[in-house]
PDB file of C-alpha atoms in Angstrom:
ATOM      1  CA  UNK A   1     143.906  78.445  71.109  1.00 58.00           C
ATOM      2  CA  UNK A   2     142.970  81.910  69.112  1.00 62.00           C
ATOM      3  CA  UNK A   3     143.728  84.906  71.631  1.00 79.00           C
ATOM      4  CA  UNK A   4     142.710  87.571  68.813  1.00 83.00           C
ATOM      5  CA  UNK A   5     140.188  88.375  66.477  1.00 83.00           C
ATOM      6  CA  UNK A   6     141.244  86.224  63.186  1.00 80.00           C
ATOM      7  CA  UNK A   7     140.514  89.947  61.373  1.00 87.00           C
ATOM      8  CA  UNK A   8     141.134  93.672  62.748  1.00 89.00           C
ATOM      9  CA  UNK A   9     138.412  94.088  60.390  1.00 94.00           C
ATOM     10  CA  UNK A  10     135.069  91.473  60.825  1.00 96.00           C
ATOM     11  CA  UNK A  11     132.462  92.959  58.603  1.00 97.00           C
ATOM     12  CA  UNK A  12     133.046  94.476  55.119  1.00 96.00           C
ATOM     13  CA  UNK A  13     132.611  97.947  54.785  1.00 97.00           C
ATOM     14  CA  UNK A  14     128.829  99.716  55.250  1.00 97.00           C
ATOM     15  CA  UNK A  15     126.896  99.693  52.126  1.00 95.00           C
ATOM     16  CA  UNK A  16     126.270 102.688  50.009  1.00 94.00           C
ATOM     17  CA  UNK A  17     123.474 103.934  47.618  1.00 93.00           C
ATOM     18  CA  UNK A  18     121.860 102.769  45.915  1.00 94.00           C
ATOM     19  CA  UNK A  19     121.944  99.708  48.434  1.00 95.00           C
ATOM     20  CA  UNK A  20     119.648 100.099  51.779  1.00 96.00           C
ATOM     21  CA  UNK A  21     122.139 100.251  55.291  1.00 97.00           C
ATOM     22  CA  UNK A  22     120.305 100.089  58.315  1.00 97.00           C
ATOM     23  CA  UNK A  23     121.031 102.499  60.609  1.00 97.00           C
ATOM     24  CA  UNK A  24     122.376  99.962  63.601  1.00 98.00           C
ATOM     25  CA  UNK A  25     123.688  97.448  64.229  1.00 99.00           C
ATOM     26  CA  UNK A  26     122.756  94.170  66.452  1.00 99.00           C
ATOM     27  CA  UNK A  27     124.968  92.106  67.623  1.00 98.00           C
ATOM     28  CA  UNK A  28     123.504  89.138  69.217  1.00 98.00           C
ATOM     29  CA  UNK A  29     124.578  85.915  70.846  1.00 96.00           C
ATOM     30  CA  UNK A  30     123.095  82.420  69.536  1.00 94.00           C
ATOM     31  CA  UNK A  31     123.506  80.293  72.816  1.00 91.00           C
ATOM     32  CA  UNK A  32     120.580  80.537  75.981  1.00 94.00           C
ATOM     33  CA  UNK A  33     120.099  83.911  74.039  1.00 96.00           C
ATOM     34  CA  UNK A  34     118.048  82.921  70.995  1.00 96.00           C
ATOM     35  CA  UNK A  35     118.555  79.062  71.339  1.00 94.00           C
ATOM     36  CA  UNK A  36     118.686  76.682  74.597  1.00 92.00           C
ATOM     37  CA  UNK A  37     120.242  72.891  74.628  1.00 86.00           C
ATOM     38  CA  UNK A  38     118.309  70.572  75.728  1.00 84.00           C
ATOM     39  CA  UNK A  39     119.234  66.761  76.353  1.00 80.00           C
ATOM     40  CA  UNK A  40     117.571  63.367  77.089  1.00 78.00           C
ATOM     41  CA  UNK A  41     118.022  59.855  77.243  1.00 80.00           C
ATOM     42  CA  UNK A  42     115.922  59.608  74.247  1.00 80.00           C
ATOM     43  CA  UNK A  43     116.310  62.196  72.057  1.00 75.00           C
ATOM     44  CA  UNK A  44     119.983  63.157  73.025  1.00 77.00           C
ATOM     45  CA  UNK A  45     120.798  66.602  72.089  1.00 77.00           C
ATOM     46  CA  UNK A  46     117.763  69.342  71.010  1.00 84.00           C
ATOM     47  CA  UNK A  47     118.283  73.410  70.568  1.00 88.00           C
ATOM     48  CA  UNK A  48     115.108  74.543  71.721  1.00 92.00           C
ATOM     49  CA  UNK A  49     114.139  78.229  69.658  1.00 95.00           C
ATOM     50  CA  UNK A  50     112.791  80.684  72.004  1.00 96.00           C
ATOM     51  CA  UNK A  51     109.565  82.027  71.720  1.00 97.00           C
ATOM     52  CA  UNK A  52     109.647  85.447  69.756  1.00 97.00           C
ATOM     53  CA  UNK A  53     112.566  84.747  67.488  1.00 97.00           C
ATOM     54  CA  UNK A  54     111.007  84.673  63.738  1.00 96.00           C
ATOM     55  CA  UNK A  55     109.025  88.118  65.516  1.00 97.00           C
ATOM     56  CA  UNK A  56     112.323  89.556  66.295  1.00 98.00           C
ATOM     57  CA  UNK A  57     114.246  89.406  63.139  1.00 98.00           C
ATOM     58  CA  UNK A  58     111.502  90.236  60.935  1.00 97.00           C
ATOM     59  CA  UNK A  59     110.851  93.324  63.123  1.00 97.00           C
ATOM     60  CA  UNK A  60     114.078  94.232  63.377  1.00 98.00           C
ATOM     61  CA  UNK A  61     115.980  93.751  59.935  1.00 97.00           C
ATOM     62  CA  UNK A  62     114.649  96.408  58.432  1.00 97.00           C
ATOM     63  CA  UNK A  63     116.113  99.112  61.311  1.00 98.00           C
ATOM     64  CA  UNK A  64     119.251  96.542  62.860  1.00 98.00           C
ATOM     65  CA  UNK A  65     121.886  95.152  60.819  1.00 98.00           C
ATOM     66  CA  UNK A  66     121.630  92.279  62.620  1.00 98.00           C
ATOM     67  CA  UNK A  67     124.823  90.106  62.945  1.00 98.00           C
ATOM     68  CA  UNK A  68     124.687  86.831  65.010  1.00 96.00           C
ATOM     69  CA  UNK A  69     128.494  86.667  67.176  1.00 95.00           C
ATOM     70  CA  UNK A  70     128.514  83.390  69.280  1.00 92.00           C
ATOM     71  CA  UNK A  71     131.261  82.056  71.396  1.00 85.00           C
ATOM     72  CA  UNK A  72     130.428  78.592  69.677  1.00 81.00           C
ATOM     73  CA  UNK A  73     132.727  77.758  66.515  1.00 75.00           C
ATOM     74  CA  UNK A  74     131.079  77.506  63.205  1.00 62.00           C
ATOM     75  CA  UNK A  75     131.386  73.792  61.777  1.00 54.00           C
ATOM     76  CA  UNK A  76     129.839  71.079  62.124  1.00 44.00           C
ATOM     77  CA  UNK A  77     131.619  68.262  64.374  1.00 43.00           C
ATOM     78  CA  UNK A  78     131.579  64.781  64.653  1.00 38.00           C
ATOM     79  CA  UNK A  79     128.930  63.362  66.419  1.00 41.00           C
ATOM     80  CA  UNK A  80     129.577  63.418  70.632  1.00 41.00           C
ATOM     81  CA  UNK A  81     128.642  61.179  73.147  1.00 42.00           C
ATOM     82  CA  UNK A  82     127.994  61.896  77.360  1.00 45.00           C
ATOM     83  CA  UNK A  83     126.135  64.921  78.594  1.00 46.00           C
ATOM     84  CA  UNK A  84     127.810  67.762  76.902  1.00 46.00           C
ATOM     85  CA  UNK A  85     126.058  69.519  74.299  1.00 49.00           C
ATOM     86  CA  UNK A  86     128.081  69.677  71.206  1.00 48.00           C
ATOM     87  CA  UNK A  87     130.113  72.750  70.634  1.00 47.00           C
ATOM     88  CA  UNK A  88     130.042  72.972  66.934  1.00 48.00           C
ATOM     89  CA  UNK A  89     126.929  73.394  65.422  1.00 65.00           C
ATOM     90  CA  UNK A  90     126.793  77.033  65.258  1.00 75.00           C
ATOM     91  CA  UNK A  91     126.631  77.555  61.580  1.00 79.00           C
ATOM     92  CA  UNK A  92     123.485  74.973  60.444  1.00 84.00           C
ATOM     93  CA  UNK A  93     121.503  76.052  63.717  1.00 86.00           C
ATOM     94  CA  UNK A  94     121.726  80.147  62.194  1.00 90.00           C
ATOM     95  CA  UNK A  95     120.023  78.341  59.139  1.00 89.00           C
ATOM     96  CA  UNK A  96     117.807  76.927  60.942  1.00 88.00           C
ATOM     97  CA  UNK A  97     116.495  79.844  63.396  1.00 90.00           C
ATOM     98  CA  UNK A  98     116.684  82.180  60.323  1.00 94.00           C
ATOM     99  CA  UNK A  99     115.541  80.198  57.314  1.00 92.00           C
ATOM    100  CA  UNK A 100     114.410  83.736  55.672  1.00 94.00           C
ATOM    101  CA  UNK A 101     117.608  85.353  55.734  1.00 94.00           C
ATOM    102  CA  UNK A 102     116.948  88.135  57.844  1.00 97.00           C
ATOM    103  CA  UNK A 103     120.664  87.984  59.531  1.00 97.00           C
ATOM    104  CA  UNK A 104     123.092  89.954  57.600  1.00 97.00           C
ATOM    105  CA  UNK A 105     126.300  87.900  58.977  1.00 96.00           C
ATOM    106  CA  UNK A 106     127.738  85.363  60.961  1.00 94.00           C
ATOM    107  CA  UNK A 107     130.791  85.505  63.312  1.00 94.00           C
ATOM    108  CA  UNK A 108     132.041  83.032  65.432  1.00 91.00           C
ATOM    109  CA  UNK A 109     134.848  82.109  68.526  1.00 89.00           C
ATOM    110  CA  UNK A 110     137.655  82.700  66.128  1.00 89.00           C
ATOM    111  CA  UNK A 111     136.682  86.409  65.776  1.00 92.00           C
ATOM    112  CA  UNK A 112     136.493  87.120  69.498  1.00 93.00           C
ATOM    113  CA  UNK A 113     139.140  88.207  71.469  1.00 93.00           C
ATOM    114  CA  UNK A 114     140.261  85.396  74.641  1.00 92.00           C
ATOM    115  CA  UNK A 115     140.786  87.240  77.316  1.00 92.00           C
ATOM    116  CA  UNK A 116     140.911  86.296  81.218  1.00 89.00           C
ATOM    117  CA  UNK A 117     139.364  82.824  80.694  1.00 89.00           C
ATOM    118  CA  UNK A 118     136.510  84.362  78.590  1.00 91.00           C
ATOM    119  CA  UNK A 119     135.532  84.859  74.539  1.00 93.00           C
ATOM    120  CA  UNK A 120     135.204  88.934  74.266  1.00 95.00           C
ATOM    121  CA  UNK A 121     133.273  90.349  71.596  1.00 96.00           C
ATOM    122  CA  UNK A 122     135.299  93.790  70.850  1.00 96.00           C
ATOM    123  CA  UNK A 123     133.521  95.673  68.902  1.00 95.00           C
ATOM    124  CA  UNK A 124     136.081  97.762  67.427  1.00 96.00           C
ATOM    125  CA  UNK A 125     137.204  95.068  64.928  1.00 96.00           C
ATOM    126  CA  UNK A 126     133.311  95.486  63.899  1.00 97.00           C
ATOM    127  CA  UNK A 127     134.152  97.880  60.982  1.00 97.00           C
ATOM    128  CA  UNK A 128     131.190  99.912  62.656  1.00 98.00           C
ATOM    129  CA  UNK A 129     129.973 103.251  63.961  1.00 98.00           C
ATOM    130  CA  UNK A 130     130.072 102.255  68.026  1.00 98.00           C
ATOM    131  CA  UNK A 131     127.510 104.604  68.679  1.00 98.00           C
ATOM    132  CA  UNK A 132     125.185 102.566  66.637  1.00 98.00           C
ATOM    133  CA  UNK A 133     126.003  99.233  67.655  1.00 98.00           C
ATOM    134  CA  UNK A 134     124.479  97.460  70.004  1.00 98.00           C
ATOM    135  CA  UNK A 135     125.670  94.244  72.029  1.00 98.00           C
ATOM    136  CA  UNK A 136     122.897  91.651  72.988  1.00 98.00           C
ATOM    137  CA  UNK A 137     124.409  88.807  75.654  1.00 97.00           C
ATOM    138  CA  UNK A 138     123.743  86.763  78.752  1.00 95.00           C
ATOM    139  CA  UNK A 139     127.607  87.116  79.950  1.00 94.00           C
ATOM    140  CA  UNK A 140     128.719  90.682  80.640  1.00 95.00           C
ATOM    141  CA  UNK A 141     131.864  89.565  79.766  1.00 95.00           C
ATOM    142  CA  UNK A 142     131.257  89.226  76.572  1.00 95.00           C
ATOM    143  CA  UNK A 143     131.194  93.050  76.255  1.00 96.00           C
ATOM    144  CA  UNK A 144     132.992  93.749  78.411  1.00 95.00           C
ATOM    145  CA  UNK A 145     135.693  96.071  76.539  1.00 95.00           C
ATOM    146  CA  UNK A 146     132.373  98.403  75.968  1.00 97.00           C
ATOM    147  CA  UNK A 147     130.195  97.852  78.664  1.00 96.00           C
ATOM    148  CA  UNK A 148     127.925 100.619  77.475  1.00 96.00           C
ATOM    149  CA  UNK A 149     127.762  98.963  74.332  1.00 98.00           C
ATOM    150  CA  UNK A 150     125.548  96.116  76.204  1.00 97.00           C
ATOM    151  CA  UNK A 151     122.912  94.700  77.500  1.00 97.00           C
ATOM    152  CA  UNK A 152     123.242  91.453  79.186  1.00 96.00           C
ATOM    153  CA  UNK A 153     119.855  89.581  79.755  1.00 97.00           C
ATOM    154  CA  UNK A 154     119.460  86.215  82.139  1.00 96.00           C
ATOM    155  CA  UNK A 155     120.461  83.618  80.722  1.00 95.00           C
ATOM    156  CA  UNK A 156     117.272  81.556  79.363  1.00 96.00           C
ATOM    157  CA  UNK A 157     116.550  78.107  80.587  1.00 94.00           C
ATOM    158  CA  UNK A 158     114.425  76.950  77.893  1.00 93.00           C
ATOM    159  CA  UNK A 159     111.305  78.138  79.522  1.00 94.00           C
ATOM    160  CA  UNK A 160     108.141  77.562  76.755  1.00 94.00           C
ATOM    161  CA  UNK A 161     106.374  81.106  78.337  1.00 96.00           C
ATOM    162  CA  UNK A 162     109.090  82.785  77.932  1.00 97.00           C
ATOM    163  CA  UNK A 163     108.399  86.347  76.002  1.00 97.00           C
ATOM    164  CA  UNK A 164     112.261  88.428  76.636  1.00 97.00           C
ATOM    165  CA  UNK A 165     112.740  88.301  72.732  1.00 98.00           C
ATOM    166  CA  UNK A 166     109.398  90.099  72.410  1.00 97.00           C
ATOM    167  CA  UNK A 167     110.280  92.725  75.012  1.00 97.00           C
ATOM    168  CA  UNK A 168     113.944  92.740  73.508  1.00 98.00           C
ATOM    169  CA  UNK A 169     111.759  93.502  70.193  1.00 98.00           C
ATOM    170  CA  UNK A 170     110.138  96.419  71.510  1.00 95.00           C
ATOM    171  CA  UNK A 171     113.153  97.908  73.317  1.00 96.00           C
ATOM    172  CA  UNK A 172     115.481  98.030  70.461  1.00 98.00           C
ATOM    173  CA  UNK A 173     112.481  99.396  68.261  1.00 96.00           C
ATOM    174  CA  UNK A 174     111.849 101.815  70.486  1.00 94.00           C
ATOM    175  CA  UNK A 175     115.876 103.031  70.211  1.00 96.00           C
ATOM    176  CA  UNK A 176     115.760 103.237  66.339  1.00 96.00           C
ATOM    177  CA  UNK A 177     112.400 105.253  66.106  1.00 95.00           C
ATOM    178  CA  UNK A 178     114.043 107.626  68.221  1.00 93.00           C
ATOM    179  CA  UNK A 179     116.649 108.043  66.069  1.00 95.00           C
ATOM    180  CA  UNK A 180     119.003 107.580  69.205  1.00 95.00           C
ATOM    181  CA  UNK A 181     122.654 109.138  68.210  1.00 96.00           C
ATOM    182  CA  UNK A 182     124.362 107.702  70.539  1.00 97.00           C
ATOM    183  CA  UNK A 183     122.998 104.299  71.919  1.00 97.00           C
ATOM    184  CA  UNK A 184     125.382 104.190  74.565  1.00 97.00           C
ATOM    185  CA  UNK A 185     123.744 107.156  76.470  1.00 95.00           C
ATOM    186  CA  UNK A 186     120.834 104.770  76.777  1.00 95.00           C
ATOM    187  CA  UNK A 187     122.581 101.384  77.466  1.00 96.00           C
ATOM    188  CA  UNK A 188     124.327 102.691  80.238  1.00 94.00           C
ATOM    189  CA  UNK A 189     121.444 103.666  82.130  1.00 92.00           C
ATOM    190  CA  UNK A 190     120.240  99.799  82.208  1.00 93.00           C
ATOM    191  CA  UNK A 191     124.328  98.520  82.820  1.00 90.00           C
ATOM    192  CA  UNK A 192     123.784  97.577  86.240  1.00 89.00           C
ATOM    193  CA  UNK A 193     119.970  96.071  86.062  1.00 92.00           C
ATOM    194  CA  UNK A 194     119.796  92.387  86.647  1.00 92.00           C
ATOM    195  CA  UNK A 195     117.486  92.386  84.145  1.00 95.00           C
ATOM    196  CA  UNK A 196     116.984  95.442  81.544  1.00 95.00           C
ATOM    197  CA  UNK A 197     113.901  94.531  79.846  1.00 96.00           C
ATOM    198  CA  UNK A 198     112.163  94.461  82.747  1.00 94.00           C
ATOM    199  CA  UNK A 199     113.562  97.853  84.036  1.00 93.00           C
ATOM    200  CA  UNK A 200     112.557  99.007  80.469  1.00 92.00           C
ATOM    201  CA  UNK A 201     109.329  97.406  81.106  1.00 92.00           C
ATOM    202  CA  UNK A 202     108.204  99.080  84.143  1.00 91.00           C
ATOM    203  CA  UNK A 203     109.869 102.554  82.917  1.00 88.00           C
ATOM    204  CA  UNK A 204     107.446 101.991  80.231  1.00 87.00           C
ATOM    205  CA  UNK A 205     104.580 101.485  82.323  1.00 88.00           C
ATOM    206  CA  UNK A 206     105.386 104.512  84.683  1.00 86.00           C
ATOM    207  CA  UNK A 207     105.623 106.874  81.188  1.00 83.00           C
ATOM    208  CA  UNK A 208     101.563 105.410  80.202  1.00 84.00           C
ATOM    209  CA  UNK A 209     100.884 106.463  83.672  1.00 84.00           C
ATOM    210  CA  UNK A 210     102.241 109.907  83.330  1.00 81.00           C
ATOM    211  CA  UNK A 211     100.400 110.046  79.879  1.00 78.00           C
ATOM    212  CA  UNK A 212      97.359 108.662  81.583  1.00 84.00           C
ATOM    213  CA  UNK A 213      97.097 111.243  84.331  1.00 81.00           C
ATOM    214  CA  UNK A 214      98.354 114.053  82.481  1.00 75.00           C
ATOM    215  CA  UNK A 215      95.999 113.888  79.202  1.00 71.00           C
ATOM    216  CA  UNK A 216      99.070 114.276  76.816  1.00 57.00           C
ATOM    217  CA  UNK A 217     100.743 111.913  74.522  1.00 55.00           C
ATOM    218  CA  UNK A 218     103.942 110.548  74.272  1.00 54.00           C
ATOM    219  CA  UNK A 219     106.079 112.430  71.191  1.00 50.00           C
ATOM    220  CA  UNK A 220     108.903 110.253  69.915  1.00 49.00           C
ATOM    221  CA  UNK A 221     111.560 112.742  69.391  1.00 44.00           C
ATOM    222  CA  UNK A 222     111.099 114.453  72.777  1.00 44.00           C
ATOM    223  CA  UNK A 223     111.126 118.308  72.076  1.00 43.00           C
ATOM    224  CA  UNK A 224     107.008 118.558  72.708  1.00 42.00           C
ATOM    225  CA  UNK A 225     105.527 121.213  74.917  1.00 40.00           C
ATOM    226  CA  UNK A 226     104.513 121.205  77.981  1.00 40.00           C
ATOM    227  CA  UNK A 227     101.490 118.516  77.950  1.00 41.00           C
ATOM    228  CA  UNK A 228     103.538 115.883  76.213  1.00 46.00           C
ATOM    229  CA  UNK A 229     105.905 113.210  77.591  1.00 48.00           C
ATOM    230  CA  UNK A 230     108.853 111.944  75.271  1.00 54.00           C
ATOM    231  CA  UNK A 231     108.380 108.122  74.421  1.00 55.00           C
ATOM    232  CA  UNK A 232     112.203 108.258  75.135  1.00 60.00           C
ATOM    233  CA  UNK A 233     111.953 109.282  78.650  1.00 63.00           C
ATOM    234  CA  UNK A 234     111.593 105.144  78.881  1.00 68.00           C
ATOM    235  CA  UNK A 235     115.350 105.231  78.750  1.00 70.00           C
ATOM    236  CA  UNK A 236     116.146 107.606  81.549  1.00 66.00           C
ATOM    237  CA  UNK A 237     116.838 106.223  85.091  1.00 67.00           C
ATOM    238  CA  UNK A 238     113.468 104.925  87.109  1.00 60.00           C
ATOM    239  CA  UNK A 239     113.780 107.639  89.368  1.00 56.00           C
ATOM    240  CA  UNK A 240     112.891 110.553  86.567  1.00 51.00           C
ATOM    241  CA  UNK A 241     109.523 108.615  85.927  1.00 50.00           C
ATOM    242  CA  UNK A 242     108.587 109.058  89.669  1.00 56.00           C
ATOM    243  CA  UNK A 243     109.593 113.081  89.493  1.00 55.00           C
ATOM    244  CA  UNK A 244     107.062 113.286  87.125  1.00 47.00           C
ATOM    245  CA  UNK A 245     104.819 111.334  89.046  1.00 52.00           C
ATOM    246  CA  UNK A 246     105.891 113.634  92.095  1.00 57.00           C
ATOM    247  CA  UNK A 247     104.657 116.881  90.211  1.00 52.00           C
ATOM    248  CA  UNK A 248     101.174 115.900  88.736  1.00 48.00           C
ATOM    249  CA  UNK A 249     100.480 114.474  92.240  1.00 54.00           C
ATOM    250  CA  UNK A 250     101.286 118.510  93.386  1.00 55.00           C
ATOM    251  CA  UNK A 251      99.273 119.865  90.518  1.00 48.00           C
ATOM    252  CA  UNK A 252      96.501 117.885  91.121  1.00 49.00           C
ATOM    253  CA  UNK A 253      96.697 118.836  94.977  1.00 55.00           C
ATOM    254  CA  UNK A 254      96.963 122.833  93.348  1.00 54.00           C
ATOM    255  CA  UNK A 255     100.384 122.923  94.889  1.00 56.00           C
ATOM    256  CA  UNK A 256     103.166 124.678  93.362  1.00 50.00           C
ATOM    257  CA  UNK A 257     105.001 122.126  91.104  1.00 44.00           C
ATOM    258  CA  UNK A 258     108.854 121.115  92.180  1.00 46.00           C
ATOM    259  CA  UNK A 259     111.195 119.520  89.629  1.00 41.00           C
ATOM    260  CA  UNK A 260     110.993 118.920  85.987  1.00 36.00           C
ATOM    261  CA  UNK A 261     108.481 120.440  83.648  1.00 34.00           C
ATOM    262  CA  UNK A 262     107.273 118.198  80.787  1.00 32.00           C
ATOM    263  CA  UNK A 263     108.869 120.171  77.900  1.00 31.00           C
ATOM    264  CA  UNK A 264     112.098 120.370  79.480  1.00 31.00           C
ATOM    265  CA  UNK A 265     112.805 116.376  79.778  1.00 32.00           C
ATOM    266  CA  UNK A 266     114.388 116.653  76.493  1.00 29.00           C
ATOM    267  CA  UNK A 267     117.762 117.812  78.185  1.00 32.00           C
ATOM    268  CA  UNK A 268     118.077 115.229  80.494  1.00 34.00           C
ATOM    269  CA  UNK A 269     116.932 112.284  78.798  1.00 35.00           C
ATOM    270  CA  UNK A 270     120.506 111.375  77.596  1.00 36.00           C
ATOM    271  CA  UNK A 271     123.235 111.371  79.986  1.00 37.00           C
ATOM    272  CA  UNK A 272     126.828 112.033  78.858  1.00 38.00           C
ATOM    273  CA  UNK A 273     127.788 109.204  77.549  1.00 39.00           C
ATOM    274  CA  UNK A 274     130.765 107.334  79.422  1.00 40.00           C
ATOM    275  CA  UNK A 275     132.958 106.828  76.206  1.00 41.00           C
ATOM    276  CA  UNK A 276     135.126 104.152  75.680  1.00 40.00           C
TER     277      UNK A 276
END
């Protein structure tokens, strides 16, 4: 069994000019992330794509370097028999969920590190800025050397309405357009949500509320006066969205406003980052 990474050093070296490097990176699991196995007396063993996958890479590739890391090896096997889906088919189902090329690379068990019964993804054999990587799983334990490096979704059961890849899609969009520095100020305030996207989801709703009720508009780098709200406010804990709510309620009622104003969110939109 492989313990370590088979390389200290997974992915070649950033481009340079004149070649295009996008300014992240996503790291992203294959497995009841982006594909679900399915099996039945008659047709054996499917991978069912989730809905939103052909939306997410093409949205994505031009702002993610986008790098598919599965606990699965790479080959193909022999064919198996029984109930167990087979675990090496990896490599021809990344050609078939991306027949457009939009992934940049492909990395597999043998580059993870084994490590208390589990397949860790360390991200410092990336060959990559960790400030601008970011870790998409359903087992925490994949990440777990950099837990602020993640976000760990549920695991998908091959559900047909399914739409966490387009909320994914939005979420990670919403990071790059902010020109985040550090994405690990953000992906630490969603560490312990059972489900991220749809804290991000209802922060997101609270901020059109704010916007609503206040007459501004959101600004996406988040050093607007006082009548706008940063679109990256969507990233700070729930609990700042309802302070906001908390003072327009006052200034509506003519009261004298308590907490944050508007233009000063900027500050405290990005917590100190707990480095690794």
């Amino acid at each position: 069994m492989i313990i370590e990474p088979t390389s200290p050093k997974l992915l070649p070296d950033p481009l340079r000019e004149p070649y295009y490097q996008p300014p992240y990176t996503l790291v992203i699991e294959l497995t009841d992330v982006l594909l679900h196995p399915e099996w039945s007396l008659v047709t054996g063993w499917r991978f069912k794509k989730r809905p939103g996958i052909e939306s997410l890479l093409q949205q994505l590739a031009p702002l993610y370097e986008i790098v598919v890391f599965t606990s699965e090896t790479g080959m193909v096997s022999a064919k198996l028999g029984g109930t167990r889906p087979p675990q090496e088919t990896a490599f021809p189902l990344i050609d078939s969920v991306d027949p457009h090329g939009f992934v940049s690379y492909r990395l597999f068990r043998d580059a993870t590190r084994y490590m208390d019964g589990h397949h860790v993804k360390d991200i410092s054999c990336l060959n990559r800025d960790p400030a601008k990587v970011v870790v998409v799983d359903c087992r925490r334990e994949a990440f777990c050397l950099q837990p602020y490096n993640g976000l760990a979704l549920p695991r998908w059961d091959g559900s047909s309405d399914d739409r966490a890849l387009y909320d994914l899609t939005a979420f990670l969009k919403t990071i790059a357009l902010s020109g985040v520095e550090d994405v690990r100020t953000v992906l630490e305030n969603y560490a312990l949500e059972e489900d991220p996207l749809a804290a991000f989801k209802r922060r997101r709703s609270q901020l059109e509320e704010v916007r609503t009720r206040r007459g501004g508009h959101a600004t996406r780098g988040g050093g607007g006066g006082s009548t706008s709200l940063p679109i990256t406010a969507v990233f700070r804990p729930e609990s700042g969205a309802q302070e906001e709510q908390q003072r327009l309620a006052e200034l509506a009622q003519g009261k004298k406003p308590t907490g944050l104003f508007l233009g000063s969110l900027a500050g405290r939109l990005w917590p100190r980052s707990k480095q690794q």
